[in-house]
CSV table of C-alpha atoms in Angstrom, one decimal:
chain,number,residue,atom,x,y,z
F,28,MET,CA,-12.0,-75.4,96.6
F,29,PHE,CA,-8.9,-77.6,96.9
F,30,SER,CA,-6.1,-77.7,94.4
F,31,VAL,CA,-3.6,-80.5,93.9
F,32,ALA,CA,-0.2,-79.7,92.6
F,33,THR,CA,0.9,-81.8,89.7
F,34,ALA,CA,4.5,-83.1,90.0
F,35,VAL,CA,6.4,-82.0,86.9
F,36,THR,CA,10.0,-83.0,86.2
F,37,THR,CA,12.2,-81.3,83.6
F,38,VAL,CA,15.6,-82.7,82.6
F,39,PHE,CA,18.2,-81.0,80.5
F,40,THR,CA,21.2,-83.0,79.4
F,41,LEU,CA,24.1,-80.9,78.1
F,42,THR,CA,27.0,-82.5,76.2
F,43,GLY,CA,30.3,-80.7,75.4
F,44,PRO,CA,33.9,-80.1,76.5
F,45,GLN,CA,34.4,-80.7,80.3
F,46,ASP,CA,35.8,-77.2,81.0
F,47,ARG,CA,32.9,-75.6,79.2
F,48,LEU,CA,30.3,-77.7,81.1
F,49,HIS,CA,31.9,-76.8,84.5
F,50,GLN,CA,31.6,-73.1,83.5
F,51,ILE,CA,27.9,-73.6,82.6
F,52,ALA,CA,27.3,-75.4,85.8
F,53,GLU,CA,28.7,-72.5,87.8
F,54,GLU,CA,26.7,-69.9,85.8
F,55,ARG,CA,23.4,-71.8,86.0
F,56,ALA,CA,23.5,-72.7,89.7
F,57,TYR,CA,20.3,-71.5,91.3
F,58,ARG,CA,19.2,-70.0,87.9
F,59,THR,CA,18.2,-73.2,86.2
F,60,CYS,CA,18.4,-75.5,89.3
F,61,ALA,CA,20.2,-75.9,92.6
F,62,PRO,CA,23.7,-77.4,92.5
F,63,ASP,CA,22.5,-80.6,94.2
F,64,GLN,CA,20.2,-81.2,91.2
F,65,MET,CA,23.1,-81.2,88.8
F,66,ALA,CA,24.8,-84.5,88.1
F,67,TRP,CA,27.7,-85.7,85.9
F,68,GLU,CA,27.0,-88.7,83.7
F,69,ASN,CA,30.6,-88.6,82.6
F,70,ASP,CA,33.2,-85.9,82.0
F,71,THR,CA,31.4,-84.5,79.0
F,72,THR,CA,27.7,-84.9,80.0
F,73,LEU,CA,26.0,-82.6,82.6
F,74,VAL,CA,22.4,-83.4,83.7
F,75,MET,CA,20.2,-80.7,85.3
F,76,THR,CA,17.0,-81.8,86.9
F,77,LEU,CA,14.1,-79.4,87.8
F,78,GLU,CA,11.3,-80.6,90.0
F,79,ASN,CA,7.7,-79.2,89.7
F,80,GLY,CA,8.5,-77.5,86.4
F,81,ILE,CA,10.4,-74.3,85.6
F,82,GLY,CA,7.7,-71.7,85.4
F,83,THR,CA,7.6,-71.7,81.6
F,84,SER,CA,7.4,-74.4,79.0
F,85,PHE,CA,10.5,-76.5,78.9
F,86,LEU,CA,10.8,-75.9,75.1
F,87,ARG,CA,11.1,-72.1,75.6
F,88,HIS,CA,13.5,-72.7,78.4
F,89,GLY,CA,15.5,-75.0,76.2
F,90,ASP,CA,15.5,-72.3,73.5
F,91,GLY,CA,17.0,-69.9,76.0
F,92,LEU,CA,19.7,-72.4,77.0
F,93,SER,CA,20.6,-73.1,73.4
F,94,ASP,CA,20.8,-69.4,72.5
F,95,GLU,CA,23.1,-68.8,75.5
F,96,TYR,CA,25.2,-71.9,74.9
F,97,PRO,CA,25.2,-72.7,71.2
F,98,ASP,CA,28.5,-74.6,71.5
F,99,VAL,CA,27.0,-77.5,73.5
F,100,SER,CA,24.4,-80.1,72.5
F,101,ILE,CA,21.2,-79.9,74.7
F,102,ARG,CA,18.5,-82.6,75.1
F,103,GLY,CA,15.4,-81.8,77.1
F,104,MET,CA,12.7,-84.0,78.5
F,105,GLU,CA,9.6,-83.1,80.6
F,106,TYR,CA,7.1,-85.4,82.1
F,107,PHE,CA,4.3,-85.4,84.6
F,108,ASP,CA,4.0,-87.6,87.7
F,109,CYS,CA,5.2,-91.1,86.8
F,110,PHE,CA,6.7,-90.4,83.4
F,111,ASP,CA,3.2,-89.7,81.8
F,112,ASP,CA,3.3,-88.8,78.1
F,113,PRO,CA,6.6,-86.9,78.2
F,114,GLY,CA,7.7,-84.2,75.8
F,115,PHE,CA,11.2,-84.2,74.2
F,116,GLY,CA,13.4,-81.6,72.6
F,117,LYS,CA,16.9,-81.3,71.2
F,118,TRP,CA,19.1,-78.3,70.4
F,119,GLN,CA,22.3,-78.3,68.4
F,120,GLY,CA,24.4,-75.3,67.4
F,121,GLY,CA,21.7,-73.0,68.8
F,122,GLN,CA,18.9,-74.6,66.6
F,123,LEU,CA,16.0,-76.9,67.5
F,124,VAL,CA,16.7,-80.3,66.0
F,125,TYR,CA,13.5,-82.0,67.0
F,126,GLU,CA,10.5,-81.5,69.3
F,127,ALA,CA,8.0,-84.3,70.0
F,128,ASP,CA,5.4,-85.4,72.5
F,129,LEU,CA,4.9,-89.1,73.3
F,130,ILE,CA,1.1,-89.9,73.3
F,131,THR,CA,0.4,-93.3,74.7
F,132,VAL,CA,-2.0,-95.6,72.9
F,133,PHE,CA,-1.8,-98.4,75.5
F,134,GLY,CA,0.3,-99.0,78.6
F,135,ILE,CA,0.5,-102.1,80.8
F,136,LEU,CA,2.8,-103.6,83.4
F,137,PHE,CA,5.2,-106.0,81.7
F,138,PRO,CA,8.6,-107.4,82.7
F,139,THR,CA,10.5,-105.6,80.0
F,140,ASP,CA,13.7,-106.4,81.9
F,141,ALA,CA,13.7,-110.2,81.5
F,142,SER,CA,16.6,-110.5,84.0
F,143,LYS,CA,14.2,-109.5,86.8
F,144,ASP,CA,11.7,-112.0,88.1
F,145,TRP,CA,8.9,-109.4,88.7
F,146,PRO,CA,6.4,-107.6,86.5
F,147,GLY,CA,7.4,-104.2,87.6
F,148,CYS,CA,8.2,-102.6,84.3
F,149,SER,CA,5.7,-100.8,82.1
F,150,ALA,CA,5.5,-101.5,78.4
F,151,SER,CA,4.2,-98.4,76.5
F,152,PHE,CA,2.8,-98.3,73.0
F,153,TRP,CA,2.6,-94.9,71.3
F,154,HIS,CA,2.0,-93.1,68.0
F,155,ARG,CA,5.2,-93.3,66.1
F,156,SER,CA,6.6,-90.4,64.1
F,157,GLN,CA,10.1,-89.7,62.8
F,158,PRO,CA,11.1,-87.0,65.4
F,159,LEU,CA,9.6,-89.0,68.2
F,160,SER,CA,11.4,-92.2,67.2
F,161,ALA,CA,14.7,-90.3,67.3
F,162,ALA,CA,13.8,-88.8,70.7
F,163,ILE,CA,12.9,-92.2,72.2
F,164,ALA,CA,16.0,-93.9,70.9
F,165,GLU,CA,18.2,-91.1,72.2
F,166,ASN,CA,16.5,-90.4,75.5
F,167,CYS,CA,15.0,-93.7,76.6
F,168,PRO,CA,16.9,-96.6,75.1
F,169,HIS,CA,15.8,-98.8,78.1
F,170,PHE,CA,12.3,-98.9,76.5
F,171,ASP,CA,13.6,-101.7,74.3
F,172,LEU,CA,11.0,-104.5,74.1
F,173,MET,CA,13.2,-107.1,72.5
F,174,PRO,CA,14.3,-108.8,75.7
F,175,LEU,CA,10.7,-110.1,76.0
F,176,ARG,CA,11.7,-112.7,73.5
F,177,GLN,CA,13.1,-114.7,76.4
F,178,LEU,CA,9.6,-115.1,78.0
F,179,ALA,CA,7.4,-118.0,77.3
F,180,GLY,CA,4.1,-117.1,75.5
F,181,PRO,CA,0.7,-118.7,74.8
F,182,VAL,CA,1.9,-119.7,71.3
F,183,PRO,CA,5.3,-119.6,69.6
F,184,GLY,CA,6.3,-116.1,68.7
F,185,TRP,CA,3.9,-114.4,71.0
F,186,VAL,CA,4.2,-113.2,74.6
F,187,GLU,CA,1.3,-112.3,76.9
F,188,THR,CA,0.5,-110.2,80.0
F,189,THR,CA,-2.6,-108.9,81.7
F,190,ASP,CA,-3.6,-106.4,84.3
F,191,GLY,CA,-6.9,-108.1,85.2
F,192,PHE,CA,-8.8,-105.8,82.9
F,193,ALA,CA,-7.0,-106.0,79.6
F,194,THR,CA,-4.9,-108.7,78.2
F,195,LEU,CA,-2.0,-108.0,75.8
F,196,PHE,CA,-0.8,-110.5,73.2
F,197,LEU,CA,2.4,-109.2,71.6
F,198,ARG,CA,4.4,-110.5,68.6
F,199,LEU,CA,7.7,-108.7,68.7
F,200,PRO,CA,9.5,-107.2,65.7
F,201,SER,CA,11.3,-109.8,63.6
F,202,THR,CA,14.6,-107.9,64.1
F,203,PRO,CA,15.7,-104.9,66.2
F,204,ASP,CA,15.5,-102.6,63.1
F,205,ALA,CA,12.1,-103.9,61.9
F,206,GLN,CA,8.8,-102.3,62.4
F,207,ASP,CA,6.6,-105.3,61.9
F,208,GLY,CA,5.5,-106.2,65.4
F,209,LEU,CA,1.9,-106.9,66.1
F,210,GLY,CA,-0.2,-106.4,69.3
F,211,VAL,CA,-3.6,-107.5,70.3
F,212,ILE,CA,-5.3,-105.8,73.2
F,213,PHE,CA,-8.2,-107.9,74.4
F,214,TYR,CA,-10.8,-106.9,76.9
F,215,PRO,CA,-12.5,-110.2,77.5
F,216,GLU,CA,-15.1,-108.9,80.0
F,217,MET,CA,-16.2,-106.2,77.6
F,218,GLY,CA,-16.0,-108.2,74.5
F,219,ARG,CA,-13.7,-105.6,72.8
F,220,SER,CA,-10.3,-105.8,71.2
F,221,THR,CA,-7.8,-103.6,69.4
F,222,LEU,CA,-5.2,-104.5,66.9
F,223,MET,CA,-1.9,-102.6,66.9
F,224,THR,CA,0.3,-102.9,63.8
F,225,GLY,CA,3.8,-101.8,62.8
F,226,ILE,CA,5.3,-102.0,66.3
F,227,ASP,CA,9.0,-101.3,66.7
F,228,LEU,CA,11.4,-102.3,69.5
F,229,PHE,CA,10.6,-99.1,71.5
F,230,GLY,CA,6.8,-99.6,71.4
F,231,GLY,CA,6.1,-97.2,68.5
F,232,VAL,CA,2.9,-98.1,66.7
F,233,ALA,CA,2.2,-97.3,63.0
F,234,ARG,CA,-1.6,-97.9,63.4
F,235,PHE,CA,-4.2,-99.1,65.8
F,236,ARG,CA,-7.9,-99.8,65.4
F,237,ARG,CA,-10.7,-101.5,67.2
F,238,GLN,CA,-11.7,-104.8,65.8
F,239,SER,CA,-14.2,-107.5,66.6
F,240,TYR,CA,-13.3,-110.8,68.2
F,241,GLY,CA,-13.9,-112.5,64.9
F,242,GLN,CA,-11.7,-110.0,63.0
F,243,ILE,CA,-8.9,-110.5,65.4
F,244,SER,CA,-9.2,-114.3,65.1
F,245,ALA,CA,-9.0,-114.0,61.4
F,246,SER,CA,-6.0,-111.6,61.4
F,247,CYS,CA,-4.1,-113.7,63.9
F,248,PRO,CA,-5.1,-117.4,63.3
F,249,GLU,CA,-2.3,-118.6,65.6
F,250,LEU,CA,-4.1,-116.9,68.5
F,251,ARG,CA,-7.5,-118.3,67.7
F,252,ALA,CA,-7.6,-121.1,70.3
F,253,VAL,CA,-6.1,-118.8,73.0
F,254,LEU,CA,-8.7,-116.0,72.3
F,255,ARG,CA,-11.5,-118.5,72.2
F,256,GLY,CA,-10.5,-119.7,75.7
F,257,CYS,CA,-10.5,-116.1,77.0
F,258,TRP,CA,-13.8,-115.4,75.3
F,259,LYS,CA,-15.6,-118.4,76.8
F,260,ALA,CA,-14.1,-118.0,80.3
F,261,ASN,CA,-15.5,-114.4,80.6
F,262,GLU,CA,-18.9,-115.0,79.0
F,263,LYS,CA,-20.8,-114.7,82.3
F,264,LYS,CA,-18.9,-111.5,83.2
F,265,ARG,CA,-19.7,-109.9,79.9
F,266,ARG,CA,-23.4,-110.7,80.3
F,267,LYS,CA,-23.4,-109.2,83.8
F,268,ALA,CA,-21.6,-106.1,82.5
F,269,ARG,CA,-24.2,-105.6,79.8
F,270,GLN,CA,-27.0,-105.8,82.3
F,271,GLU,CA,-25.3,-103.3,84.5
F,272,ARG,CA,-24.8,-100.9,81.6
F,273,LYS,CA,-28.5,-101.2,80.7
F,274,VAL,CA,-29.5,-100.4,84.3
F,275,LEU,CA,-27.1,-97.4,84.4
F,276,ARG,CA,-28.6,-96.0,81.1
F,277,ARG,CA,-32.1,-96.2,82.5
F,278,ARG,CA,-31.1,-94.5,85.7
F,279,LEU,CA,-29.4,-91.7,83.8
F,280,LYS,CA,-32.3,-91.2,81.5
F,281,LYS,CA,-34.6,-91.0,84.5
F,282,ALA,CA,-32.4,-88.5,86.2
F,283,GLU,CA,-32.3,-86.3,83.0
F,284,GLY,CA,-36.0,-86.4,82.8
F,285,GLU,CA,-36.4,-85.3,86.4
F,286,ARG,CA,-33.9,-82.5,85.9
F,287,GLY,CA,-35.2,-81.4,82.5
F,288,ASP,CA,-31.8,-81.0,81.1
F,289,SER,CA,-28.9,-83.0,79.7
F,290,VAL,CA,-26.5,-82.7,82.6
F,291,PHE,CA,-26.1,-86.4,82.7
F,292,SER,CA,-24.9,-88.4,79.7
F,293,PHE,CA,-23.6,-91.8,79.2
F,294,VAL,CA,-21.2,-92.8,76.5
F,295,GLU,CA,-19.6,-96.2,76.3
F,296,THR,CA,-16.0,-95.7,75.5
F,297,ASP,CA,-12.9,-97.9,75.6
F,298,PRO,CA,-10.4,-96.0,77.8
F,299,TRP,CA,-7.4,-97.1,75.7
F,300,VAL,CA,-8.9,-96.6,72.2
F,301,MET,CA,-9.8,-93.3,70.5
């Protein structure tokens, strides 16, 4: 049996008086991380990065740091591989201020930095909560979606991107402080779509639900012509996909019958929608 190690990165950001942080850096060298994994953002901010985890949950490790150094503010963040669903924590005065996990509803490559002429930035949409909103604003301000206003869209007020499987139509919040953005995730080859409501500038979503093509068209009449074009353009692909699913169902049922058990099962699911 082969095992594959999962890359885990834990980051602690300590804020306090410069002399105190220098003392902490000396004390924590090789205890929390090696000296070359410590960096100074400025005179009052020390960042300690740990690769492949810390042996215990980062929250418990953050509790320990906070107990030992209650006179400094500590922010913690831990994520797997390429910033996948990170967890956040903050300690102030030796007490946990917030703890939150970012659970992604939908993610897609999108040029979130409009100054760059390449689609190399990922726009993430996640379940919003009060502690998580505070964590994102404090730890990841670069998640800001508002620069996408500079991009041309299919209709006024909307921007669009696709990864070849799903197409995202996004209406940004009306102001940076608003939570009234709207998103339509359209899977033209599958004939499925999802409506995300209450989107904020960081990609936080109040609610998302699967809706039919007709329901989406009724909810977003300004997109009706665009959606109709996508729907018609992929009609043959949808028909072929339905035929392939029917063939797969028959094969799986036959395999189950031959084995006499229910080892095989087939469930049609949307990978982005719960």
